[in-house]
mmCIF file of C-alpha atoms in Angstrom:
data_model
loop_
_atom_site.group_PDB
_atom_site.id
_atom_site.type_symbol
_atom_site.label_atom_id
_atom_site.label_comp_id
_atom_site.label_asym_id
_atom_site.label_seq_id
_atom_site.Cartn_x
_atom_site.Cartn_y
_atom_site.Cartn_z
ATOM 1 C CA MET C 1 7.123 -4.899 -18.855
ATOM 2 C CA ILE C 2 7.786 -2.298 -15.817
ATOM 3 C CA GLY C 3 10.038 -4.461 -13.492
ATOM 4 C CA GLY C 4 11.046 -1.990 -10.520
ATOM 5 C CA ASN C 5 13.410 -1.362 -7.789
ATOM 6 C CA VAL C 6 11.445 -1.562 -4.604
ATOM 7 C CA GLU C 7 9.649 -4.444 -3.191
ATOM 8 C CA LEU C 8 6.010 -4.005 -1.922
ATOM 9 C CA THR C 9 4.811 -6.775 0.607
ATOM 10 C CA VAL C 10 1.023 -6.758 1.011
ATOM 11 C CA TYR C 11 -0.209 -7.513 4.425
ATOM 12 C CA ASN C 12 -2.954 -9.930 4.631
ATOM 13 C CA LYS C 13 -6.470 -8.940 6.620
ATOM 14 C CA LEU C 14 -5.989 -8.271 10.001
ATOM 15 C CA SER C 15 -6.235 -10.843 12.715
ATOM 16 C CA HIS C 16 -6.488 -10.493 16.398
ATOM 17 C CA ASP C 17 -4.093 -12.495 18.617
ATOM 18 C CA LYS C 18 -4.007 -12.566 22.440
ATOM 19 C CA ASN C 19 -1.296 -11.879 24.316
ATOM 20 C CA GLU C 20 0.250 -13.758 27.708
ATOM 21 C CA ILE C 21 -2.366 -11.862 29.839
ATOM 22 C CA GLY C 22 -5.422 -12.003 27.270
ATOM 23 C CA GLU C 23 -5.415 -8.918 25.859
ATOM 24 C CA VAL C 24 -6.350 -8.624 21.742
ATOM 25 C CA GLU C 25 -3.661 -7.510 20.308
ATOM 26 C CA PRO C 26 -3.813 -6.843 16.084
ATOM 27 C CA SER C 27 -1.645 -8.414 13.676
ATOM 28 C CA ASN C 28 -0.927 -8.625 10.101
ATOM 29 C CA SER C 29 0.424 -11.727 8.164
ATOM 30 C CA GLU C 30 2.659 -11.148 5.159
ATOM 31 C CA GLY C 31 1.445 -11.913 1.810
ATOM 32 C CA GLU C 32 2.532 -11.603 -1.712
ATOM 33 C CA LYS C 33 5.489 -9.218 -2.402
ATOM 34 C CA ILE C 34 5.576 -7.021 -5.975
ATOM 35 C CA MET C 35 8.226 -5.475 -7.513
ATOM 36 C CA GLY C 36 7.731 -1.954 -8.682
ATOM 37 C CA PHE C 37 8.638 1.713 -8.642
ATOM 38 C CA LEU C 38 7.392 3.960 -5.560
ATOM 39 C CA ASP C 39 7.308 7.726 -6.370
ATOM 40 C CA TYR C 40 6.488 10.683 -3.819
ATOM 41 C CA ILE C 41 3.244 12.703 -5.265
ATOM 42 C CA SER C 42 2.394 14.771 -1.948
ATOM 43 C CA GLY C 43 3.506 18.216 -2.072
ATOM 44 C CA SER C 44 2.846 21.526 -0.367
ATOM 45 C CA ALA C 45 -0.353 22.773 -2.360
ATOM 46 C CA ASP C 46 -3.176 22.480 -0.185
ATOM 47 C CA LEU C 47 -5.183 24.372 -2.060
ATOM 48 C CA SER C 48 -7.145 21.849 -3.715
ATOM 49 C CA LYS C 49 -8.189 19.493 -0.736
ATOM 50 C CA PHE C 50 -11.497 17.831 -2.296
ATOM 51 C CA HIS C 51 -11.198 15.043 0.313
ATOM 52 C CA ALA C 52 -10.925 12.431 -2.481
ATOM 53 C CA LYS C 53 -8.367 9.401 -1.930
ATOM 54 C CA VAL C 54 -6.146 10.311 -4.658
ATOM 55 C CA GLU C 55 -5.522 13.716 -2.830
ATOM 56 C CA GLU C 56 -4.986 12.360 0.388
ATOM 57 C CA SER C 57 -2.150 9.873 -1.019
ATOM 58 C CA THR C 58 1.172 10.522 -0.364
ATOM 59 C CA HIS C 59 2.823 8.067 -2.817
ATOM 60 C CA VAL C 60 2.064 6.116 -5.788
ATOM 61 C CA PHE C 61 3.386 2.381 -6.245
ATOM 62 C CA ILE C 62 3.396 1.381 -10.027
ATOM 63 C CA CYS C 63 3.638 -2.388 -10.883
ATOM 64 C CA ASP C 64 3.094 -4.696 -13.981
ATOM 65 C CA TYR C 65 -0.534 -5.568 -14.267
ATOM 66 C CA ALA C 66 -0.002 -9.617 -14.781
ATOM 67 C CA ASP C 67 -1.745 -11.376 -12.156
ATOM 68 C CA ASN C 68 -1.205 -8.395 -9.322
ATOM 69 C CA ALA C 69 -4.544 -7.444 -9.248
ATOM 70 C CA TRP C 70 -6.321 -10.057 -7.035
ATOM 71 C CA MET C 71 -3.841 -9.314 -4.109
ATOM 72 C CA PHE C 72 -5.402 -6.092 -3.909
ATOM 73 C CA ASN C 73 -9.180 -6.871 -3.033
ATOM 74 C CA SER C 74 -11.429 -5.443 -0.201
ATOM 75 C CA GLY C 75 -9.739 -6.981 2.951
ATOM 76 C CA VAL C 76 -5.933 -5.556 2.430
ATOM 77 C CA THR C 77 -5.700 -2.300 3.723
ATOM 78 C CA LYS C 78 -1.985 -2.339 4.712
ATOM 79 C CA CYS C 79 1.485 -2.844 2.927
ATOM 80 C CA GLY C 80 5.146 -2.182 3.719
ATOM 81 C CA VAL C 81 7.760 -0.982 1.164
ATOM 82 C CA THR C 82 11.209 -2.390 1.701
ATOM 83 C CA GLY C 83 13.409 0.485 2.943
ATOM 84 C CA TYR C 84 10.297 2.920 2.951
ATOM 85 C CA GLY C 85 8.310 1.934 5.865
ATOM 86 C CA ASP C 86 4.272 1.220 5.818
ATOM 87 C CA PHE C 87 1.619 2.620 3.892
ATOM 88 C CA GLN C 88 -2.289 2.568 3.820
ATOM 89 C CA ILE C 89 -3.772 1.222 0.599
ATOM 90 C CA LEU C 90 -6.312 4.146 -0.507
ATOM 91 C CA LEU C 91 -6.997 3.292 -4.378
ATOM 92 C CA VAL C 92 -6.135 0.622 -6.749
ATOM 93 C CA ASP C 93 -6.430 1.655 -10.322
ATOM 94 C CA ASP C 94 -5.962 -0.034 -13.862
ATOM 95 C CA PRO C 95 -5.667 2.950 -15.625
ATOM 96 C CA MET C 96 -8.491 3.130 -18.370
ATOM 97 C CA GLY C 97 -8.732 -0.647 -17.969
ATOM 98 C CA LEU C 98 -5.821 -1.410 -20.524
ATOM 99 C CA HIS C 99 -4.527 -4.352 -18.164
ATOM 100 C CA GLN C 100 -0.777 -2.723 -18.739
ATOM 101 C CA HIS C 101 0.332 -1.684 -15.130
ATOM 102 C CA ILE C 102 -1.343 -1.190 -11.736
ATOM 103 C CA GLU C 103 -1.230 2.136 -10.098
ATOM 104 C CA VAL C 104 -1.554 1.760 -6.345
ATOM 105 C CA TYR C 105 -2.078 5.021 -4.257
ATOM 106 C CA LEU C 106 -0.907 5.081 -0.829
ATOM 107 C CA LYS C 107 -0.736 7.123 2.157
ATOM 108 C CA TYR C 108 2.486 6.847 4.387
ATOM 109 C CA ILE C 109 1.631 5.761 8.108
ATOM 110 C CA GLY C 110 5.341 5.194 9.408
ATOM 111 C CA ASP C 111 7.827 2.476 10.192
ATOM 112 C CA LEU C 112 5.602 0.438 12.229
ATOM 113 C CA HIS C 113 8.386 -2.150 12.517
ATOM 114 C CA SER C 114 10.866 -0.105 14.002
ATOM 115 C CA VAL C 115 11.672 0.343 17.922
ATOM 116 C CA MET C 116 12.429 3.678 19.182
#
């Protein structure tokens, strides 16, 4: 069992709501929460840019396999990690198909909930 020290919140598929003046505003509804570990993987080595999803990733989130795989379907594109901000989900991997853990490759997109 991996456990974890941070909580990842999967945002459900983007929905569009109208505000008071009729403009369409995108919104995410929070889905499942998963405990795991977040690691920073992006460095300053731009010598090997192959435009692959793994190369674009800034972080990797590792969590237990259990029932977490179904939450990362094709409709889920964003998630939030408590204390770290919001991320775009680039790739979800079950390494070698062993069903022991899941690696979620993420790209940092900022803290969308903060007010400046």
